[in-house]
Protein backbone atom coordinates (compact mmCIF):
# COMPACT_ATOMS: atom_id res chain seq x y z
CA UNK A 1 287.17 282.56 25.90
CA UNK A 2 286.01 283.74 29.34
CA UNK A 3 282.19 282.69 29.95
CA UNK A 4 281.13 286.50 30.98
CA UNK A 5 281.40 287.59 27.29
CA UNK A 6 278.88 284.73 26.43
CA UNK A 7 275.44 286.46 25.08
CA UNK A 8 272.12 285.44 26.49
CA UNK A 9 270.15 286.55 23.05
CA UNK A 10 266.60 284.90 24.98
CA UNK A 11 266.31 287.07 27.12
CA UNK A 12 265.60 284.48 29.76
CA UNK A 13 267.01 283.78 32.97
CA UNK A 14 270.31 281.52 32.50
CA UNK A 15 268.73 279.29 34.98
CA UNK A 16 265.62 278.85 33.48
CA UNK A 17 267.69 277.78 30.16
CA UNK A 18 270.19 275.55 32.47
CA UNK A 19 267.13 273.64 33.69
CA UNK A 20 265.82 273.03 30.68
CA UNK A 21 268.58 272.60 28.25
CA UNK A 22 269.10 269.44 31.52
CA UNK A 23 265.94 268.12 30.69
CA UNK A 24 265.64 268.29 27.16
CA UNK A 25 269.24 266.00 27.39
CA UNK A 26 267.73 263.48 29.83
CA UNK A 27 264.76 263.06 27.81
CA UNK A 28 267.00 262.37 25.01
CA UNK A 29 269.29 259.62 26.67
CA UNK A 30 266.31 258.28 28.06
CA UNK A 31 265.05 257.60 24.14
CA UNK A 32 267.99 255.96 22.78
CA UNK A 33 268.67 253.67 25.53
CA UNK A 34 266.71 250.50 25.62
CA UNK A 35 263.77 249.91 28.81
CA UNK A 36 265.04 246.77 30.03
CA UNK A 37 262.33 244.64 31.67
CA UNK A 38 262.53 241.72 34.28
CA UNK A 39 262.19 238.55 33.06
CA UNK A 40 259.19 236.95 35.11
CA UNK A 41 260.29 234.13 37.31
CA UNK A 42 259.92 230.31 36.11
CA UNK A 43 256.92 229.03 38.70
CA UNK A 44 256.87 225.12 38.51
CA UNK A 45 253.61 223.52 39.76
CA UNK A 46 254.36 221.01 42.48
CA UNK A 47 251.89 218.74 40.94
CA UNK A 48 254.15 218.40 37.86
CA UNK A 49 257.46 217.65 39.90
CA UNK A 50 255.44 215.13 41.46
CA UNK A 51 254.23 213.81 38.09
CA UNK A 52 257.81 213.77 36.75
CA UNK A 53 259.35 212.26 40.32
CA UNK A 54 256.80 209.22 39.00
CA UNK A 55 257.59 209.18 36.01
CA UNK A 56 261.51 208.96 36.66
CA UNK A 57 260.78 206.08 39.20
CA UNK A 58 258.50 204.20 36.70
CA UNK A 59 261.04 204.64 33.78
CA UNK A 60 264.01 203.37 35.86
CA UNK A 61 261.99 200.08 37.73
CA UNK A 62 260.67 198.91 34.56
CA UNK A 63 263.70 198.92 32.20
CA UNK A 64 264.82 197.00 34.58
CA UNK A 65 262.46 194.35 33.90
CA UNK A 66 262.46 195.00 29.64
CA UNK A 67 266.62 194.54 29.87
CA UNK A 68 265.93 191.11 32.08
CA UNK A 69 263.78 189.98 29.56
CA UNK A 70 265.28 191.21 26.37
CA UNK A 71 268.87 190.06 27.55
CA UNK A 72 267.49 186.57 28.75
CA UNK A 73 267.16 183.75 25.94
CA UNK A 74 265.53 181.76 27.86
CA UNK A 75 262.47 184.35 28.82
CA UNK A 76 260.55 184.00 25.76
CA UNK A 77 257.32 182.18 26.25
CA UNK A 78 254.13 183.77 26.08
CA UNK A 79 254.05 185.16 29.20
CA UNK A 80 257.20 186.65 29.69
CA UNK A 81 256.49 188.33 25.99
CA UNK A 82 252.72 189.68 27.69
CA UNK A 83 255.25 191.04 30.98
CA UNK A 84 257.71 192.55 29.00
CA UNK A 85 255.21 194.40 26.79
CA UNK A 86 253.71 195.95 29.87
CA UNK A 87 257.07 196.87 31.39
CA UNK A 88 257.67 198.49 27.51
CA UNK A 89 254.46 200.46 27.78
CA UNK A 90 255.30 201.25 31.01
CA UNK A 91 258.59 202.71 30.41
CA UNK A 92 257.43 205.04 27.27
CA UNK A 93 254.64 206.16 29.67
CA UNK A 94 257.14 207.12 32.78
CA UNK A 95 259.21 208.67 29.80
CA UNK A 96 256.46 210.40 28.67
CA UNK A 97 255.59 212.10 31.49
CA UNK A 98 259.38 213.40 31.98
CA UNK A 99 259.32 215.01 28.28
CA UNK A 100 255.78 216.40 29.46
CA UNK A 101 257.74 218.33 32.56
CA UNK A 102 260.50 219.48 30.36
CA UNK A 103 258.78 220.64 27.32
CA UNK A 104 255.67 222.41 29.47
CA UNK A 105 258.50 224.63 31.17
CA UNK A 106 261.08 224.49 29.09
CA UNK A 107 260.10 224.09 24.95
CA UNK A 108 256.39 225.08 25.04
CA UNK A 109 255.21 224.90 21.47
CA UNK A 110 251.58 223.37 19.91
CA UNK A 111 253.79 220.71 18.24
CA UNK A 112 255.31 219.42 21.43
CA UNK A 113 251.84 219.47 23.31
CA UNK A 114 250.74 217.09 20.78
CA UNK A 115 253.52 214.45 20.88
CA UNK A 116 253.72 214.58 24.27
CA UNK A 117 250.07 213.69 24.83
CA UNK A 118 250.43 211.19 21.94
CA UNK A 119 252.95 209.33 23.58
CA UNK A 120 251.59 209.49 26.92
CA UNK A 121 247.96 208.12 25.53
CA UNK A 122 249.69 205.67 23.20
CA UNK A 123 251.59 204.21 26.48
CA UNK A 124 249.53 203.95 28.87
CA UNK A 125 246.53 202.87 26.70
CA UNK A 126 249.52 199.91 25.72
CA UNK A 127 249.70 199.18 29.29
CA UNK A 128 246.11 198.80 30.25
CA UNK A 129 245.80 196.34 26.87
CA UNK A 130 248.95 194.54 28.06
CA UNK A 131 246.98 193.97 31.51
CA UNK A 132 243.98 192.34 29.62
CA UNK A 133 246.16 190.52 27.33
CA UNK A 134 248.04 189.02 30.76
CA UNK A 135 244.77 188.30 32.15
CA UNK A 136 243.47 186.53 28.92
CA UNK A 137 247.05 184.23 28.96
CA UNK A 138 246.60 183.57 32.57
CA UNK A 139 243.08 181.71 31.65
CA UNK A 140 243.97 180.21 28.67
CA UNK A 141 246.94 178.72 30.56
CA UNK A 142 244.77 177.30 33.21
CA UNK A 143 241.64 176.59 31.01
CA UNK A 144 243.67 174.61 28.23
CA UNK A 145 246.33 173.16 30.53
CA UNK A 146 247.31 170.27 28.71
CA UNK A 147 247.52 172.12 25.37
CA UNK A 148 248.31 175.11 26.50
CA UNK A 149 252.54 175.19 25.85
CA UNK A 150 251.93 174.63 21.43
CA UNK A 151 252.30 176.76 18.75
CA UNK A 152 249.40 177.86 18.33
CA UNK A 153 249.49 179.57 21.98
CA UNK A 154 252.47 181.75 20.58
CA UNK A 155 250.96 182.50 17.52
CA UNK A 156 247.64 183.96 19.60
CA UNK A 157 250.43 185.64 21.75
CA UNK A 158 252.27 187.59 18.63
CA UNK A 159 248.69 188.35 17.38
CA UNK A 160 247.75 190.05 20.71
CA UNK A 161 250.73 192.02 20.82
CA UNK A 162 250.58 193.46 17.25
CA UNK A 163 246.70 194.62 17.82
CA UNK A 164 246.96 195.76 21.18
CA UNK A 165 249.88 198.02 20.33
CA UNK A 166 248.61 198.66 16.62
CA UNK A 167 245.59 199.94 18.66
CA UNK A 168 247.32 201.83 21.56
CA UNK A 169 249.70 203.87 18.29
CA UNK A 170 246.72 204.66 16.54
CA UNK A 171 244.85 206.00 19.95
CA UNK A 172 247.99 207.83 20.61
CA UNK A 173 247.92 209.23 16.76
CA UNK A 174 244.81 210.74 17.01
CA UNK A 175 245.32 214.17 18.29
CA UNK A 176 248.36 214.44 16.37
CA UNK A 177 246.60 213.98 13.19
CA UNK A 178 244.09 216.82 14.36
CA UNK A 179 241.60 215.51 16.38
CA UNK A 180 242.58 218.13 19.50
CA UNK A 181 240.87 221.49 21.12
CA UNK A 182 244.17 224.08 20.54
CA UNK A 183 242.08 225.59 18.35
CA UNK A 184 238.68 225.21 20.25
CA UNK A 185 238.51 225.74 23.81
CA UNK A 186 235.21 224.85 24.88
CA UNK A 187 235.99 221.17 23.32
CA UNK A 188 238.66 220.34 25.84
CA UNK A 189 238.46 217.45 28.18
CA UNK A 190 240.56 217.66 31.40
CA UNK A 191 243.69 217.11 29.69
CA UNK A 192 244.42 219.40 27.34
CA UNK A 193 244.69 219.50 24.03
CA UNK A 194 241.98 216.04 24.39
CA UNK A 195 239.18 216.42 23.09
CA UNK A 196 235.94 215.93 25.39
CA UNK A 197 234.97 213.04 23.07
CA UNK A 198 238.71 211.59 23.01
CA UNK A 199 238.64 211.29 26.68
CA UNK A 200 235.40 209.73 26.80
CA UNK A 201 235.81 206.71 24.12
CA UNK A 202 239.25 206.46 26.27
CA UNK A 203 237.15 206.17 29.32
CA UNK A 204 234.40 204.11 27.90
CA UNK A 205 237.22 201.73 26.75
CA UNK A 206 238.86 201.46 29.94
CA UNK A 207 235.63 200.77 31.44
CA UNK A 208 234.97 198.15 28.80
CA UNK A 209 238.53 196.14 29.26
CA UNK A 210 237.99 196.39 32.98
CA UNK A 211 234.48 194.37 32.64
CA UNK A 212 236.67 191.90 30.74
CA UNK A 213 239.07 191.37 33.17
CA UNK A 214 236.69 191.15 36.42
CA UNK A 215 234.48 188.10 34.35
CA UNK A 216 238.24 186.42 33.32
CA UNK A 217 239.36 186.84 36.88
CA UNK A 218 236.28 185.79 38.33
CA UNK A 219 236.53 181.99 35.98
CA UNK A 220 240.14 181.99 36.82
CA UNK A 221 238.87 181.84 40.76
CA UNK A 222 236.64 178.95 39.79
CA UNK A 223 239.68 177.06 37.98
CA UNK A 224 241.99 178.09 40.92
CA UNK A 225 239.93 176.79 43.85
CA UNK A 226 238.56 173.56 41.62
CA UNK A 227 242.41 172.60 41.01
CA UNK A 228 243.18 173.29 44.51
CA UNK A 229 240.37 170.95 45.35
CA UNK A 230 242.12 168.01 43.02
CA UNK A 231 245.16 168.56 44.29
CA UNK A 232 244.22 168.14 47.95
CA UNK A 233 242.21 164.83 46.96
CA UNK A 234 245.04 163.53 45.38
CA UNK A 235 247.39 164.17 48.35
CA UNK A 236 245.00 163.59 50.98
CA UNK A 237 246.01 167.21 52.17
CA UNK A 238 243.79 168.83 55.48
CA UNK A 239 240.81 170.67 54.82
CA UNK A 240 242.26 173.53 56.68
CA UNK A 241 245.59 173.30 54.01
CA UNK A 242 243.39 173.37 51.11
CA UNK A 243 241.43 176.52 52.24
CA UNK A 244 244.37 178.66 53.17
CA UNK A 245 245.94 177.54 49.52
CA UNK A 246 242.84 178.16 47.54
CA UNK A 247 241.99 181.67 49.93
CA UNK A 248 245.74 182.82 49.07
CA UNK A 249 245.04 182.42 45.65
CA UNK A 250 241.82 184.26 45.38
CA UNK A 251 243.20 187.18 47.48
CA UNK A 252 246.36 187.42 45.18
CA UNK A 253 243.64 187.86 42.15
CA UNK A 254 241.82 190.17 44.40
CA UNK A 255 244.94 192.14 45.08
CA UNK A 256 245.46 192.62 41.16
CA UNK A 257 242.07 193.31 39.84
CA UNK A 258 241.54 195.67 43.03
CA UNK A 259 245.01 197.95 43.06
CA UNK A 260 244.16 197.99 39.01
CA UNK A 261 240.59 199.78 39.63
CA UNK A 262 241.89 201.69 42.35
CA UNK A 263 244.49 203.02 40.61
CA UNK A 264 242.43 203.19 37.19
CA UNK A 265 238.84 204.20 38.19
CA UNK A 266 238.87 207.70 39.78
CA UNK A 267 240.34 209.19 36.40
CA UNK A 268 238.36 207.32 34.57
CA UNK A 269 234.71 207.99 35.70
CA UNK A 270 236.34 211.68 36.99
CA UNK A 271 237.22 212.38 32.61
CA UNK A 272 233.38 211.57 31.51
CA UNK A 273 232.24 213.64 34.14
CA UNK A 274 234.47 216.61 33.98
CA UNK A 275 236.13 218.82 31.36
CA UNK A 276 238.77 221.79 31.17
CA UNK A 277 236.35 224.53 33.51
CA UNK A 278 237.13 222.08 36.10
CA UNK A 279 239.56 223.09 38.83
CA UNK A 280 242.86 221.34 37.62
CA UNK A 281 244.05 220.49 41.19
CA UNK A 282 241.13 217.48 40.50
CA UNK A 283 242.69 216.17 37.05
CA UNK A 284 245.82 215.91 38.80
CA UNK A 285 244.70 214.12 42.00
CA UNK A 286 242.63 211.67 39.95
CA UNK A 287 245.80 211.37 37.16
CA UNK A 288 248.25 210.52 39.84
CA UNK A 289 247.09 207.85 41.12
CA UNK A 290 247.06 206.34 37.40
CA UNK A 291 250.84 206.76 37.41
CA UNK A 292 250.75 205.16 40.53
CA UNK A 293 249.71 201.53 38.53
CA UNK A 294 252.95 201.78 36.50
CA UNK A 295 254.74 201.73 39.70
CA UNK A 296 252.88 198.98 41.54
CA UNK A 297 253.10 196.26 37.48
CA UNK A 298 256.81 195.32 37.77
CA UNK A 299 256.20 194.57 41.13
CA UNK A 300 252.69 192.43 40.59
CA UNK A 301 253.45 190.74 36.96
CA UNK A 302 257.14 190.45 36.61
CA UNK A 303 259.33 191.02 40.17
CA UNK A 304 256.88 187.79 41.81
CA UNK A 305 257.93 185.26 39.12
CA UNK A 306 260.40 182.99 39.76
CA UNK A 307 262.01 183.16 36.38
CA UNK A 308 262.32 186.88 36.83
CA UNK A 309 263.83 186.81 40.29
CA UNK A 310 266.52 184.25 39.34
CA UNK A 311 267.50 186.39 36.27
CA UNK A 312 267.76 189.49 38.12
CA UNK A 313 269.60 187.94 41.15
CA UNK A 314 272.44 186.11 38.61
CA UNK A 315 272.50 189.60 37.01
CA UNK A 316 273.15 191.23 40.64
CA UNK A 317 274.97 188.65 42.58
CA UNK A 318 275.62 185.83 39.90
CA UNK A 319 274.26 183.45 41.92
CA UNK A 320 270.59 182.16 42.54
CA UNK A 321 269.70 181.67 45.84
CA UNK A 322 268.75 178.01 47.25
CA UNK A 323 265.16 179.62 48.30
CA UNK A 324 264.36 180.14 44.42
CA UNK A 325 266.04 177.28 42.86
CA UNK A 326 263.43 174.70 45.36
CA UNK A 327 260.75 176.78 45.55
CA UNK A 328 257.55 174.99 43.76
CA UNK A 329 255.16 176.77 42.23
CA UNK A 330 251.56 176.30 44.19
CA UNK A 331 247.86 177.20 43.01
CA UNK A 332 248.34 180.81 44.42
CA UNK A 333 250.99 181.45 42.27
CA UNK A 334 248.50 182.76 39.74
C-alpha cells in the first residue's frame, strides 16, 4: 500500500510522532538490555609482594635444611632435632605468608583471614620457642659436659619440642576459636583480625623469652671464655691466641642474640604501643623485618655446622670437601 493513503488520526505533525515514536523505542531497548559495569582493577600493595617475595625465599632456604635433616640418619641428636624444628617453623611461617598474599587478593573470606593468621602466629611463635629451646641446649651442653650426650638429655629434648609446639598450636588456635575483632573494630591490634589483647600477651611473651635468652647467653659467655682459659693452660697457647679465641666466641653469641632483637624488637614494643587507627605503612615496616629473622636462622643455627655442611655438600656434589672433613671444632664454635 502506498504510504500517502496512511491516516494521521492525531492530528499532530508526522514529525513530532517520528521523534517520539524514536524515543519511546530507545528507551525501551535501553530497559531490556543489561548496564554492564567495569570491573575495578586488582591494586596489589607493594608491601605484600614484598611480604610474599620473603616468604617464598624463607620457604625454599629452610626446606632445604628440614629435607637434610629428615633424610640424614645420622642427624638426630638433640641439637639437630632443636635446628630442624626451627627450620619446620620456619617453613610453615614463609608458607604462611604466601597463602596470606593469595587469599587477601584472590579468596577473601572471614574463614581464610582466620587460618591464615592462625598459621602465621602458630609458626612464627614455634620459631621464636625453637630459638629459646636452642639456646637452653647450647648451655646445658656446655654446663653438663660430661653428662651431657645420655638419655635423659633426649628425653628433655622430646619434652621441649612437644610443649613448645603444643604451645605455639594453641597460640595459633586462638583466634580461630573466636578470640578475633571481625566483629569488633575498635578491638583490633595492628594485625587484623588480632585482638589488642592477643597481640599484647604475644608481645609480653616475646619480651619474656628474650630476657631468657640474654641471662642464658650471658652464662654461656662465662663458660665460653672460662673453657677457653683451660684450654690455653693446658696447651701453653699465647695470651694474644686465647683472647682472639675467647673474643670470637663472644661476638658470634653477640651476633645471634643481637640480629634476633633487631629483627624481633621493633614489632614487638611497636604492637603494645599501637593498634589498627595506626597508619599501616608502620605495621608493615616493623613486620618485615620479623620475616627478615626467618631468613637470617638457616644461615646462623643450621648452614654453620659442620654436620650440616657435609650433608648438604654429599647431597650437591657427593663429595665432602678436605676443609670440612679436618676442620676441629674450637670454643667459638658455639
Amino acid at each position: 500500500m502506498n504510504e500517502d493513503l496512511k491516516v494521521n488520526l492525531s492530528g499532530l505533525p508526522r514529525d513530532y510522532l517520528d521523534a517520539g515514536a524514536a524515543e519511546n523505542v530507545s528507551a525501551a531497548v535501553s530497559s531490556q538490555v543489561p548496564v554492564i559495569e567495569p570491573e575495578p582493577e586488582l591494586v596489589v600493595n607493594p608491601w605484600d609482594i614484598v611480604l610474599c617475595t620473603s616468604g617464598t625465599l624463607i620457604s625454599c632456604e629452610n626446606a632445604v635444611v628440614v629435607l637434610i635433616i629428615f633424610h640424614n640418619p645420622s642427624l638426630r641428636a638433640p641439637m639437630f632435632l632443636l635446628i630442624g624444628s626451627l627450620a619446620l617453623a620456619d617453613l610453615l611461617a614463609g608458607i604462611g605468608l604466601i597463602i596470606n598474599f593469595v587469599f587477601a587478593y584472590l579468596l577473601q573470606s572471614e574463614a581464610t583471614k582466620l587460618v591464615t593468621i592462625g598459621l602465621i602466629v602458630a609458626s612464627f611463635s614455634a620459631s621464636v620457642c625453637s630459638l629459646l629451646a636452642i639456646t637452653v641446649d647450647r648451655y646445658l651442653s656446655l654446663y653438663y659436659a660430661l653428662t651431657y650426650h645420655s638419655e635423659r638429655t633426649v628425653t628433655f629434648t622430646y619434652v621441649m619440642l612437644i610443649m613448645l609446639w603444643g604451645t605455639s598450636i594453641c597460640l595459633g588456635l586462638l583466634p580461630i576459636m573466636g578470640w578475633n575483632c571481625l566483629r569488633d573494630e575498635s578491638t583490633c591490634s595492628v594485625i587484623r583480625p588480632l585482638t589488642k589483647n592477643n597481640a599484647a600477651i604475644l608481645s609480653v611473651s616475646f619480651l619474656f623469652m628474650f630476657a631468657l635468652m640474654l641471662q642464658l647467653y650471658v652464662q654461656i659467655c662465662k663458660i665460653v671464655m672460662r673453657h677457653a682459659h683451660q684450654i690455653a693452660l693446658q696447651h701453653h697457647f699465647l695470651a694474644t691466641s686465647h683472647y682472639v679465641t675467647t673474643r670470637k666466641g663472644v661476638s658470634t653469641l653477640a651476633i645471634i642474640l643481637g640480629t634476633f632483637a633487631a629483627c624481633w624488637m621493633p614489632f614487638t614494643l611497636y604492637s603494645l604501643i599501637a593498634d589498627y587507627t595506626y597508619p599501616s605503612i608502620y605495621t608493615y615496616a616493623t613486620l618485615l623485618p620479623a620475616t627478615y629473622n626467618s631468613i637470617i636462622n638457616p644461615v646462623i643455627y643450621a648452614f654453620r655446622n659442620q654436620e650440616i655442611q657435609k650433608a648438604l655438600c654429599l647431597i650437591c656434589c657427593g663429595c665432602i670437601p678436605s676443609s670440612l672433613s679436618q676442620r676441629a671444632r674450637s670454643p667459638s664454635d658455639v
